[in-house]
Amino acid sequence: MNKIIESNLDTILSEKYLSYAISTIVSRSLPDVRDGLKPVHRRIIYSMYQLKLFKSSSYKKCARIVGDVMGKFHPHGDQAIYDSLVRMAQDFSTRITLVDGQGNFGNIDGDNPAAMRYTEARLQDYTNYFFDGIEENSVDFKDNYDGQNLEPVVLPSQLPNILINGAMGIAVGMATNIPPHNIVELIDALKLIIKKDKASLTEILKIINGPDLPTGGEIILNSNEKKQIYKNGKGSFNINAKYQIEEMKNGLYQIIITEIPYQVNKVKIIEQLANNINNKKLPLDDVVDESDENIRIVLKPKTRNIDAEKLISLCFKLTDLSIKYSCNFNVLIDGIEPKQIGIIEILSNFLDHRKVAIKRKSKFNIEKIKKRLEILKGYQIVFKNLNSIIKIIRTKDNPKKELIKKYKLSDLQCESILSMRLGSLRKIDEKNIKDEIQKLNEELKYLNKLIKDKKTLDKFIVSELDLIKSNLDTDIKERKSLISSEQNNDIDISVDEFKEIEKFTVIINKDFQLKRIKEITDEKEIEKIKKENLFLVNLNSNQKILLFVSSGKVYTIDPNILPGGNSNPKSFIYFVDSMPNDKVTGLLSSIDKELLIVSKNAKGFISNTESLVTNQKKGKQLFNLKNNDAVIKVLNLTKKHIACVTKLQKMLIFEIDALPKLQKGGGVQLIKIKKDDFLSDVTQLTIEDGLEWSTGSKNRKLDDVEFWIGKRAQAGKKVPKFFNKNQKFDG
């Protein structure tokens, strides 16, 4: 019979999606704060425990382990289980590996592990700390997915694995990213919390220096960032690769990368470096991977003159030799409640779990001891009445009933006596029984105290932590990551700092074609080229050209891209996005400080070159033109006065300070012009030196210019005698 559900689709979708989200959060993606494991990792470790794959046993095929996990506990894809198993065996992924792998388990280059039918695995010694009292009722068990097996709800871990190995997972609507930490620092922090109930975050952070990553590296984490991360469970820090500078012959050197950031693929870093070398973004001659079991990436600079620290800074900026790691301490509280918490709450939750596990284990052992004491008391009765008891057993039809009746034994005592072997009768010794009873009573007393007395329990956990600390291998205890409070490298550095600076002369001819030639400093040569070309500018290769056009726009051009040597010049339109009718009206260097820009309608203003440089080919609009106006000239200002001349032979000289300084605009009136007049030319001058101009091949000079000096926007006076007929200062 079909069941018809009548409900709104949005209601059903929201309910089902919520159910899916909760399932993902609780059963897949977020780790339990108590043992630091996700369900898949817990099931793998427990399944290997059941298979008795301890460090002392032989390896078993990973396919067998994966099959066991999938068949008994984890009804998901075999590849997902195998990937989790592999990760727990990779020393570059996990701070303290949980699985001892044999075979190809992948590498830091990003190569995949061999198929599970080839690889073998067993548990590492470290996992012994996950199973303390697991068979002594220290944790709850639940039915597996088909109800045929039992699996632990959580493992009775003796260490805060969630911080030791960290965790990473993406659920629905939330994610977790907890970096690994140093086990010794965490043990010391736990001891502080036990000894001092209300230990402050500041006190904890004096012990915990910060994350300790499997691949080492340098962690940049100042005190404020550190406090933010460990207080709120959210924040970020930078991880830099570790490097050393190796000196070579003749003043040469090479940079050796010895440790790379956590979770970064080594091959990817080398590819990034190679691509940047090819794109001329890094001044490196070559990058060589000489790694074996240790990382060794060799960076060879182009020249010995390059500063090593600046070079590595640029490498950090352009590649994953430096990354940002975001922390998000999202965990499951009691395996149910997802919550973002700080480090004190994480450690406190772990300690609460540990105390519960110890108490449960103690209660289990108390019951076990009580049963043993009951049996031993029965053995004492046997010792005193051995012959009589043997006779009853041999002669009576129901010896159990007779023994219980005659010696007032319990059912357990009677069963123990009847199940004794004859050979063990010789071992019954009153003294040994009394010694064992005494020992068990002392243990019983201690276990009861452990359950009821907080100080005894705290002392027990501290001694347990000290014992674990002393038994750990040295390589596990030693810190791998260096913590720095400040970024030692200048991340803002640019590749331009490493370029060899050349000196150029850039010329633009009367057809508006650009070319780069070797620098010209000879005055006569400069004058000659000026006569043959429209503009000429001397500049360095690390400077930019500012090209001004009649429409009021200014373009920035890199001189290094211009044709040079014997190459033919190219039109400026190859390098910029200009309008078809644009004419070049000025050419300056980006280091020129102030410029004067003027238009045909005698408008003008002063601007600063720094604000004009842009990376966009479409340039910047500098002069806002009106009434069919056009820019006619741009000057690099070096003098105090300017002279303006109009087509109708009027000239005016005034101080440059009378003009406004603008980033862009429409300018102000330089000289008053009539309706049919327009500005023909401008030049700058020093009053004391007079005014110079050229007529054909002759150079003329006017020493006294007082007659033409006035205020800005005046009408001006007739040009001097012998002035050019085309009303230009340069003929």
XYZ file of C-alpha atoms in Angstrom:
731
model
C 0.000 0.000 0.000
C 1.380 3.407 -0.956
C 1.574 6.072 1.735
C 0.747 9.555 0.496
C 2.372 12.426 2.400
C 0.558 15.719 2.130
C 2.856 18.597 3.064
C 4.446 21.734 1.636
C 7.538 20.987 -0.429
C 9.560 23.705 1.314
C 8.689 22.198 4.725
C 9.791 18.721 3.638
C 12.978 20.055 2.051
C 13.934 22.087 5.125
C 13.307 19.110 7.443
C 15.260 16.681 5.277
C 18.120 19.088 4.685
C 18.342 19.829 8.409
C 18.463 16.096 9.082
C 21.225 15.714 6.495
C 23.160 18.677 7.920
C 23.016 17.283 11.480
C 24.109 13.868 10.215
C 27.066 15.406 8.382
C 28.132 17.506 11.371
C 27.845 14.765 13.990
C 28.666 11.612 12.034
C 31.274 12.692 9.522
C 32.974 16.068 9.531
C 33.557 17.398 13.033
C 35.922 15.758 15.541
C 34.900 14.846 19.076
C 36.644 17.130 21.560
C 37.243 14.150 23.890
C 39.403 11.882 21.706
C 39.960 14.312 18.799
C 38.724 11.792 16.238
C 36.066 11.775 13.541
C 33.956 8.599 13.292
C 35.973 7.206 10.369
C 39.300 7.561 12.206
C 37.853 6.121 15.414
C 36.465 3.128 13.524
C 39.753 2.481 11.711
C 41.770 2.553 14.935
C 39.259 0.409 16.839
C 39.030 -2.106 13.995
C 42.844 -2.401 13.954
C 42.749 -2.825 17.739
C 40.300 -5.721 17.327
C 42.606 -7.257 14.712
C 45.412 -6.940 17.306
C 47.566 -4.959 14.876
C 49.852 -3.583 17.567
C 53.455 -2.471 17.085
C 54.682 -5.871 18.268
C 52.561 -7.791 15.736
C 53.102 -8.256 12.008
C 51.610 -5.956 9.368
C 48.297 -6.711 7.637
C 47.178 -5.680 4.174
C 45.340 -2.351 4.136
C 42.641 -3.977 1.979
C 41.887 -6.330 4.880
C 41.729 -3.437 7.355
C 39.534 -1.326 5.057
C 37.242 -4.315 4.454
C 36.891 -4.892 8.185
C 36.096 -1.227 8.859
C 33.586 -1.025 6.014
C 31.901 -4.330 6.809
C 31.604 -3.819 10.560
C 31.444 -0.114 11.308
C 31.632 2.360 8.399
C 29.140 1.814 5.558
C 30.825 4.228 3.147
C 33.179 3.956 0.166
C 36.353 1.923 0.571
C 38.478 4.684 -1.000
C 37.290 7.242 1.582
C 38.279 4.850 4.386
C 41.651 4.099 2.770
C 42.382 7.825 2.282
C 41.769 8.399 6.010
C 44.000 5.440 6.899
C 46.765 6.750 4.628
C 46.624 10.236 6.130
C 47.087 8.806 9.638
C 50.304 7.134 8.406
C 51.830 10.215 6.707
C 54.356 11.983 8.914
C 53.986 15.166 6.828
C 50.195 15.237 7.396
C 49.968 14.083 11.029
C 52.088 15.467 13.891
C 52.231 12.059 15.640
C 51.290 9.271 13.241
C 48.653 6.810 14.471
C 49.336 4.171 11.831
C 52.639 2.499 10.966
C 52.515 1.976 7.207
C 54.618 -0.336 5.074
C 54.794 0.371 1.358
C 54.015 3.477 -0.683
C 51.788 5.767 1.393
C 52.270 8.835 -0.837
C 54.671 11.713 -0.323
C 54.880 15.446 0.231
C 55.109 15.949 -3.556
C 51.435 15.009 -3.775
C 51.968 11.553 -5.322
C 49.150 9.132 -4.550
C 49.704 6.093 -2.318
C 49.789 2.607 -3.807
C 46.507 0.692 -4.024
C 45.321 -0.820 -0.742
C 46.014 -4.360 -2.009
C 49.754 -3.551 -1.993
C 50.203 -1.569 1.223
C 50.265 -2.920 4.777
C 49.717 -1.308 8.155
C 49.607 -1.712 11.914
C 49.059 0.642 14.855
C 51.771 2.907 16.212
C 52.746 2.727 19.909
C 51.122 6.150 20.398
C 47.658 4.615 19.868
C 48.066 2.640 23.120
C 47.026 5.884 24.818
C 43.627 5.655 23.081
C 42.571 2.320 24.614
C 43.142 2.730 28.343
C 40.353 0.692 29.974
C 38.365 0.157 26.788
C 37.656 -3.414 27.934
C 36.999 -2.246 31.498
C 33.839 -0.223 30.804
C 35.680 3.116 30.629
C 33.458 4.246 27.706
C 30.024 3.437 26.305
C 29.513 1.179 23.317
C 26.713 1.385 20.766
C 25.311 -0.850 18.045
C 26.945 -0.554 14.671
C 24.909 0.341 11.587
C 23.372 -3.150 11.234
C 23.139 -3.998 14.940
C 25.439 -7.021 14.692
C 28.514 -5.490 16.346
C 29.322 -2.965 19.045
C 31.572 0.052 18.542
C 32.838 2.624 21.085
C 30.985 5.929 21.195
C 34.330 7.581 21.990
C 37.791 6.239 22.789
C 39.137 6.595 26.367
C 42.088 8.695 25.232
C 44.750 9.627 27.788
C 45.922 12.614 25.709
C 44.161 15.616 24.068
C 44.602 14.283 20.536
C 42.385 17.010 19.070
C 45.167 19.530 19.728
C 48.114 17.151 19.286
C 47.223 16.106 15.741
C 44.703 18.829 14.922
C 41.672 18.323 12.710
C 40.236 19.526 9.437
C 36.708 19.072 8.123
C 33.913 20.752 6.188
C 30.340 20.109 7.313
C 27.098 21.805 6.275
C 27.188 25.418 7.396
C 30.325 25.000 9.472
C 33.933 23.878 9.168
C 36.809 23.043 11.473
C 40.509 23.701 11.063
C 42.619 22.994 14.153
C 46.419 23.012 13.743
C 48.621 20.387 15.474
C 50.458 21.318 18.692
C 53.428 20.123 20.707
C 52.555 17.233 23.020
C 54.935 18.284 25.830
C 53.477 21.815 25.936
C 49.937 20.380 26.061
C 50.828 17.968 28.889
C 52.307 20.870 30.894
C 49.200 22.974 30.202
C 46.937 20.138 31.415
C 48.966 19.843 34.617
C 48.576 23.589 35.194
C 44.784 23.401 34.745
C 44.624 20.439 37.164
C 46.741 22.163 39.803
C 45.066 25.550 39.345
C 41.320 25.310 38.710
C 40.970 28.802 37.305
C 44.182 29.064 35.285
C 44.006 32.137 33.026
C 44.558 32.160 29.278
C 47.702 34.247 29.795
C 49.156 31.558 32.070
C 48.253 28.815 29.582
C 49.834 30.722 26.689
C 53.096 31.049 28.606
C 53.325 27.255 28.258
C 51.782 26.768 24.805
C 53.913 28.729 22.361
C 51.592 28.070 19.427
C 50.986 25.382 16.805
C 53.683 22.791 16.088
C 53.333 21.531 12.529
C 54.513 18.189 11.088
C 56.463 19.925 8.318
C 58.038 22.497 10.657
C 58.353 25.932 9.107
C 58.223 29.345 10.730
C 54.914 30.477 12.220
C 54.371 34.246 12.377
C 52.151 34.766 15.402
C 52.241 37.837 17.632
C 50.806 37.869 21.157
C 47.527 39.580 20.163
C 46.823 37.130 17.319
C 47.735 34.222 19.559
C 45.377 35.387 22.303
C 42.576 35.923 19.769
C 42.932 32.399 18.334
C 43.130 30.571 21.654
C 40.455 32.640 23.374
C 37.736 32.519 20.700
C 38.837 29.513 18.654
C 39.103 31.609 15.487
C 41.876 33.540 13.774
C 44.766 33.164 11.375
C 48.543 33.230 11.132
C 51.201 33.038 8.434
C 53.454 30.031 7.879
C 56.782 30.671 6.144
C 59.192 28.104 4.760
C 62.493 27.732 6.607
C 65.608 28.492 4.596
C 69.340 28.929 4.871
C 71.825 30.820 2.702
C 74.644 28.677 1.390
C 77.805 30.605 0.496
C 79.719 29.515 -2.630
C 82.914 30.467 -4.457
C 83.544 33.921 -5.939
C 80.925 35.623 -3.757
C 78.063 33.559 -5.182
C 75.368 32.054 -2.973
C 72.261 29.907 -3.173
C 69.159 29.741 -0.974
C 68.236 26.314 0.408
C 64.601 25.717 1.422
C 64.699 23.100 4.208
C 61.086 23.132 5.446
C 57.876 24.098 3.644
C 54.485 25.233 5.015
C 51.978 22.695 6.355
C 49.605 21.060 3.829
C 51.421 22.566 0.832
C 52.428 20.357 -2.088
C 56.203 20.586 -2.740
C 55.808 20.084 -6.495
C 53.297 22.940 -6.601
C 55.842 25.285 -4.982
C 58.517 24.304 -7.518
C 56.057 24.840 -10.393
C 55.151 28.281 -9.038
C 58.839 29.216 -8.777
C 59.535 27.950 -12.313
C 56.550 29.844 -13.770
C 57.645 33.061 -12.099
C 61.178 32.595 -13.452
C 59.790 32.093 -16.965
C 57.554 35.164 -16.605
C 60.546 37.182 -15.357
C 58.858 37.906 -12.049
C 61.664 36.329 -10.007
C 65.369 37.155 -10.532
C 66.339 33.470 -10.245
C 68.553 31.600 -12.654
C 67.157 28.196 -11.708
C 65.293 26.180 -9.075
C 66.431 22.617 -8.338
C 64.707 19.992 -6.173
C 67.441 18.007 -4.390
C 65.102 16.538 -1.764
C 65.400 12.983 -0.435
C 63.760 12.132 2.889
C 64.577 15.729 3.838
C 63.371 18.817 1.970
C 66.081 20.570 -0.055
C 64.916 23.042 -2.707
C 67.803 25.060 -4.170
C 67.150 28.609 -5.421
C 69.943 30.033 -7.601
C 69.920 33.843 -7.998
C 70.754 35.456 -11.328
C 73.640 37.522 -9.970
C 75.686 37.704 -6.795
C 74.595 41.335 -6.276
C 70.986 40.426 -5.476
C 70.163 40.814 -1.776
C 69.316 37.331 -0.450
C 66.772 38.487 2.145
C 64.908 40.611 -0.395
C 64.964 37.739 -2.873
C 63.436 35.252 -0.422
C 60.836 37.893 0.504
C 59.767 38.099 -3.122
C 59.637 34.274 -3.328
C 57.375 34.268 -0.249
C 55.139 36.883 -1.862
C 54.732 35.089 -5.205
C 54.576 31.415 -4.132
C 53.245 29.105 -1.423
C 56.572 29.297 0.405
C 54.467 31.556 2.627
C 50.780 30.840 3.277
C 48.009 32.042 5.531
C 46.516 29.386 7.822
C 43.004 30.035 9.151
C 42.027 28.495 12.488
C 38.496 27.448 13.371
C 38.105 25.435 16.583
C 34.719 23.878 15.808
C 34.293 20.635 17.770
C 31.607 18.268 19.049
C 30.936 18.563 22.772
C 30.040 15.113 24.198
C 29.782 13.888 20.616
C 26.513 15.788 20.105
C 26.780 19.577 20.296
C 28.817 21.431 17.638
C 30.481 24.464 19.166
C 33.369 26.854 18.553
C 35.497 26.987 21.697
C 38.863 28.237 22.946
C 41.815 26.244 24.195
C 40.911 26.304 27.915
C 37.480 24.851 27.157
C 39.027 22.188 24.893
C 41.481 21.090 27.578
C 38.794 21.223 30.296
C 36.427 19.057 28.215
C 39.227 16.551 27.662
C 40.011 16.429 31.392
C 36.340 15.908 32.237
C 36.256 13.003 29.769
C 39.450 11.558 31.232
C 38.088 11.757 34.770
C 34.858 9.997 33.763
C 36.850 7.248 32.004
C 39.106 6.723 35.042
C 36.124 6.554 37.414
C 34.284 4.067 35.195
C 37.395 1.926 34.861
C 37.903 2.108 38.640
C 34.310 1.019 39.319
C 34.756 -1.902 36.938
C 37.953 -2.936 38.712
C 36.326 -2.517 42.141
C 33.677 -5.063 41.148
C 36.377 -7.318 39.774
C 38.412 -7.090 43.002
C 35.341 -7.748 45.141
C 34.662 -10.961 43.208
C 38.299 -12.014 43.569
C 38.223 -11.312 47.310
C 35.083 -13.397 47.630
C 36.800 -16.284 45.810
C 39.940 -15.959 47.946
C 37.890 -16.151 51.122
C 36.410 -19.353 49.726
C 39.926 -20.665 49.107
C 40.757 -19.977 52.764
C 37.883 -22.276 53.751
C 39.225 -24.920 51.329
C 42.682 -24.637 52.868
C 41.308 -25.264 56.372
C 38.957 -28.108 55.361
C 40.657 -29.658 52.322
C 40.187 -33.358 53.130
C 36.574 -32.899 54.204
C 35.750 -30.941 51.041
C 37.415 -33.586 48.820
C 35.385 -36.295 50.561
C 32.101 -34.394 49.964
C 32.969 -33.875 46.305
C 33.765 -37.602 45.859
C 30.854 -39.069 47.798
C 27.890 -36.728 47.471
C 25.510 -36.623 44.517
C 25.101 -32.858 44.788
C 28.414 -31.636 46.276
C 27.647 -27.968 45.516
C 24.524 -27.986 47.670
C 26.358 -29.803 50.495
C 29.335 -27.389 50.427
C 27.095 -24.307 50.489
C 25.085 -25.737 53.359
C 28.004 -26.965 55.485
C 30.542 -24.128 55.003
C 28.110 -21.283 54.246
C 29.764 -20.559 50.862
C 28.340 -18.251 48.219
C 27.427 -19.573 44.809
C 30.513 -17.868 43.286
C 32.828 -19.348 45.917
C 31.386 -22.816 45.476
C 31.693 -22.662 41.669
C 35.325 -21.537 41.970
C 36.166 -24.415 44.377
C 34.465 -27.038 42.214
C 36.163 -25.763 39.031
C 39.658 -25.933 40.572
C 42.068 -28.405 39.030
C 43.710 -31.014 41.223
C 47.122 -29.691 40.278
C 46.280 -26.272 41.699
C 45.541 -27.685 45.157
C 49.222 -27.731 45.936
C 49.354 -23.971 45.291
C 46.825 -23.239 47.995
C 48.930 -21.612 50.616
C 47.386 -19.690 53.476
C 50.148 -17.080 53.484
C 49.862 -16.412 49.746
C 46.097 -16.071 50.044
C 46.431 -13.621 52.941
C 49.036 -11.560 51.046
C 46.827 -11.354 47.969
C 43.783 -10.412 50.078
C 45.786 -7.667 51.763
C 47.080 -6.374 48.435
C 43.608 -6.394 46.901
C 42.107 -4.599 49.906
C 44.716 -1.851 49.565
C 43.962 -1.540 45.860
C 40.228 -1.500 46.590
C 40.712 1.255 49.135
C 42.750 3.317 46.638
C 40.200 2.851 43.840
C 37.357 3.954 46.106
C 39.381 7.002 47.065
C 40.127 7.656 43.385
C 36.408 7.759 42.629
C 35.374 9.901 45.596
C 38.337 12.203 46.283
C 39.090 14.944 43.727
C 42.665 15.507 44.914
C 43.535 11.817 44.563
C 42.058 11.747 41.062
C 43.953 14.912 40.054
C 47.191 13.503 41.459
C 46.641 10.263 39.536
C 46.133 12.128 36.222
C 49.243 14.266 36.804
C 51.391 11.195 37.536
C 49.894 9.479 34.467
C 50.789 12.491 32.290
C 54.334 12.584 33.725
C 54.774 8.884 32.944
C 53.539 9.368 29.366
C 55.868 12.353 28.942
C 58.885 10.350 30.117
C 58.043 7.426 27.809
C 57.661 9.513 24.645
C 60.356 9.376 21.954
C 62.626 12.417 21.732
C 61.645 13.202 18.127
C 57.969 13.380 19.184
C 58.718 15.684 22.114
C 60.911 18.157 20.228
C 59.222 21.208 18.708
C 59.369 21.308 14.893
C 57.918 24.751 14.119
C 59.633 27.991 15.041
C 57.332 30.713 16.437
C 58.145 34.323 15.487
C 56.187 37.329 16.638
C 57.115 39.489 13.652
C 57.399 39.054 9.907
C 61.132 39.308 9.252
C 60.729 39.483 5.487
C 59.491 42.464 3.524
C 56.446 41.042 1.723
C 55.847 44.350 -0.154
C 59.029 43.972 -2.197
C 58.776 44.114 -6.007
C 60.754 42.389 -8.768
C 61.598 45.839 -10.128
C 64.089 46.242 -7.268
C 66.233 43.492 -8.790
C 66.279 44.735 -12.360
C 69.582 46.035 -13.683
C 69.025 49.734 -14.300
C 69.815 50.940 -17.815
C 69.831 54.501 -19.116
C 67.739 55.252 -22.210
C 66.881 58.111 -24.486
C 63.334 57.817 -25.813
C 62.449 59.775 -28.944
C 59.172 60.337 -30.761
C 59.328 61.527 -34.363
C 56.964 63.803 -36.245
C 54.855 60.795 -37.249
C 54.313 60.059 -33.537
C 56.516 56.931 -33.644
C 58.455 55.874 -30.542
C 61.905 54.334 -30.235
C 64.393 53.631 -27.461
C 68.093 54.304 -28.022
C 71.207 54.339 -25.864
C 71.335 57.410 -23.627
C 72.542 60.617 -25.280
C 74.166 63.227 -23.036
C 76.066 65.309 -25.586
C 74.317 68.698 -25.900
C 75.021 69.076 -29.623
C 73.719 65.608 -30.346
C 70.594 66.335 -28.295
C 69.965 69.559 -30.224
C 70.415 67.719 -33.504
C 67.930 64.986 -32.559
C 65.464 67.592 -31.257
C 65.419 69.250 -34.664
C 64.790 65.927 -36.402
C 62.169 64.658 -33.929
C 59.180 65.934 -32.028
C 60.284 65.089 -28.473
C 63.235 63.540 -26.636
C 63.461 62.280 -23.017
C 66.379 60.799 -21.048
C 65.317 58.297 -18.353
C 66.231 55.048 -16.554
C 64.779 51.603 -17.275
C 62.983 51.579 -13.888
C 61.132 54.805 -14.719
C 58.049 55.351 -16.892
C 57.260 57.550 -19.861
C 54.315 59.932 -19.600
C 52.840 60.555 -23.056
C 50.362 63.438 -23.418
C 47.877 63.739 -26.295
C 45.689 66.503 -27.706
C 42.476 65.082 -26.198
C 43.769 65.864 -22.698
C 44.722 62.292 -21.797
C 48.033 61.081 -20.367
C 49.357 57.551 -20.910
C 52.029 55.615 -18.993
C 54.446 53.521 -21.061
C 57.229 51.197 -19.865
C 60.340 52.198 -21.886
C 61.592 48.573 -21.777
C 58.858 47.489 -24.209
C 59.746 50.065 -26.871
C 61.714 48.989 -29.970
C 65.428 49.610 -29.570
C 68.734 49.265 -31.388
C 68.284 48.824 -35.142
C 64.546 48.141 -34.843
C 62.114 50.401 -36.616
C 60.144 52.842 -34.447
C 56.505 52.048 -33.724
C 53.507 54.357 -33.530
C 52.398 55.246 -30.008
C 49.009 53.611 -30.704
C 50.699 50.178 -30.389
C 51.289 50.831 -26.706
C 48.141 52.708 -25.607
C 44.391 52.770 -26.268
C 43.973 56.224 -27.805
C 41.400 57.973 -29.994
C 42.013 58.009 -33.792
C 42.543 61.794 -34.003
C 44.883 62.084 -30.996
C 48.177 63.893 -31.540
C 51.149 63.666 -29.189
C 51.690 67.020 -27.468
C 54.228 66.114 -24.778
C 56.649 63.461 -23.564
C 58.002 63.445 -19.972
C 59.650 61.065 -17.524
C 57.813 59.856 -14.409
C 60.538 61.429 -12.227
C 59.813 64.938 -13.541
C 58.184 66.736 -10.628
C 55.804 69.406 -11.956
C 54.398 70.010 -15.392
C 52.477 72.754 -17.146
C 49.735 71.677 -19.532
C 48.095 74.244 -21.845
C 45.327 74.198 -24.454
C 44.574 75.970 -27.712
C 41.968 78.186 -25.999
C 44.743 79.473 -23.695
C 43.656 77.429 -20.687
C 46.219 75.789 -18.440
C 47.233 74.548 -14.989
C 50.098 72.851 -13.138
C 49.987 69.139 -12.210
C 52.193 66.609 -10.431
C 53.568 63.642 -12.389
C 53.232 61.216 -9.433
C 49.450 61.222 -9.664
C 49.504 60.517 -13.405
C 51.282 57.120 -13.502
C 48.866 54.249 -14.223
C 49.031 50.610 -15.359
C 45.938 50.984 -17.547
C 46.418 51.205 -21.312
C 43.432 53.542 -21.548
C 45.390 56.135 -19.555
C 44.024 58.993 -17.426
C 41.980 62.046 -18.400
C 44.065 65.007 -17.188
C 42.633 68.034 -19.020
C 38.853 68.497 -19.218
C 38.446 70.265 -22.572
C 35.482 72.359 -23.752
C 34.376 74.125 -26.960
C 36.435 72.041 -29.392
C 39.572 72.833 -27.406
C 42.757 70.729 -27.626
C 45.974 70.368 -25.622
C 48.860 71.914 -27.562
C 51.846 71.666 -25.220
C 53.186 70.139 -21.994
C 56.286 71.505 -20.232
C 58.449 70.103 -17.442
C 58.578 73.109 -15.127
C 62.035 74.225 -13.979
C 61.742 78.065 -14.075
C 59.660 80.788 -12.379
C 57.934 82.574 -15.322
C 56.143 81.565 -18.505
C 55.659 83.404 -21.778
C 52.505 82.927 -23.875
C 52.136 83.913 -27.503
C 48.938 83.921 -29.602
C 48.305 83.514 -33.297
C 47.427 87.262 -33.529
C 50.925 88.177 -32.277
C 50.167 88.961 -28.649
C 52.639 87.962 -25.900
C 52.299 87.938 -22.124
C 54.844 86.960 -19.448
C 53.700 86.188 -15.879
C 54.707 84.213 -12.802
C 54.021 80.493 -12.775
C 52.773 80.784 -9.169
C 49.670 82.487 -10.570
C 48.498 79.116 -11.909
C 46.583 76.576 -9.821
C 47.972 73.107 -9.040
C 45.404 70.457 -9.936
C 45.312 66.658 -10.274
C 42.988 67.183 -13.200
C 40.670 69.930 -14.425
C 39.818 72.512 -17.064
C 42.527 75.009 -16.111
C 42.420 78.818 -15.951
C 42.921 81.549 -18.587
C 46.595 82.187 -19.340
C 46.219 85.099 -21.768
C 43.116 86.922 -22.910
C 42.301 86.069 -26.532
C 39.841 87.425 -29.044
C 37.164 85.378 -30.729
C 39.268 84.554 -33.778
C 42.552 84.168 -31.828
C 44.120 81.129 -30.089
C 47.213 80.243 -28.108
C 50.088 79.431 -30.408
C 52.924 78.524 -28.001
C 54.258 78.763 -24.437
C 57.744 78.610 -22.964
C 59.321 79.052 -19.552
C 62.022 81.569 -18.705
C 64.038 83.280 -16.042
C 63.517 87.073 -16.210
C 67.185 87.876 -15.587
C 68.269 85.622 -18.492
C 65.835 87.183 -20.952
C 63.758 85.477 -23.656
C 65.183 83.265 -26.380
C 63.658 81.953 -29.617
C 64.824 80.587 -32.937
C 64.020 81.860 -36.413
C 65.028 79.388 -39.065
C 68.715 78.679 -38.417
C 69.206 81.810 -36.304
C 68.837 82.037 -32.503
C 67.588 85.350 -31.165
C 67.495 86.753 -27.653
C 65.662 89.591 -25.911
C 67.483 90.650 -22.736
C 64.871 93.057 -21.405
C 61.368 91.547 -21.191
C 59.901 94.014 -18.689
C 57.516 95.401 -21.347
C 55.648 92.068 -21.684
C 55.416 91.205 -17.965
C 51.876 91.350 -16.625
C 49.282 89.415 -14.721
C 47.704 86.163 -15.740
C 44.714 86.506 -18.123
C 45.695 89.981 -19.390
C 45.533 90.650 -23.140
C 49.293 90.851 -23.654
C 51.296 93.086 -26.011
C 52.589 92.809 -29.551
C 55.366 90.276 -29.965
C 59.000 91.500 -30.170
C 60.607 92.536 -33.439
C 61.960 89.660 -35.549
C 59.715 87.149 -33.802
C 58.736 84.031 -35.764
C 55.945 84.452 -38.300
C 54.403 81.162 -37.136
C 54.329 82.542 -33.595
C 56.425 79.689 -32.128
C 59.396 79.978 -29.784
C 61.244 77.088 -31.445
C 60.739 78.231 -35.020
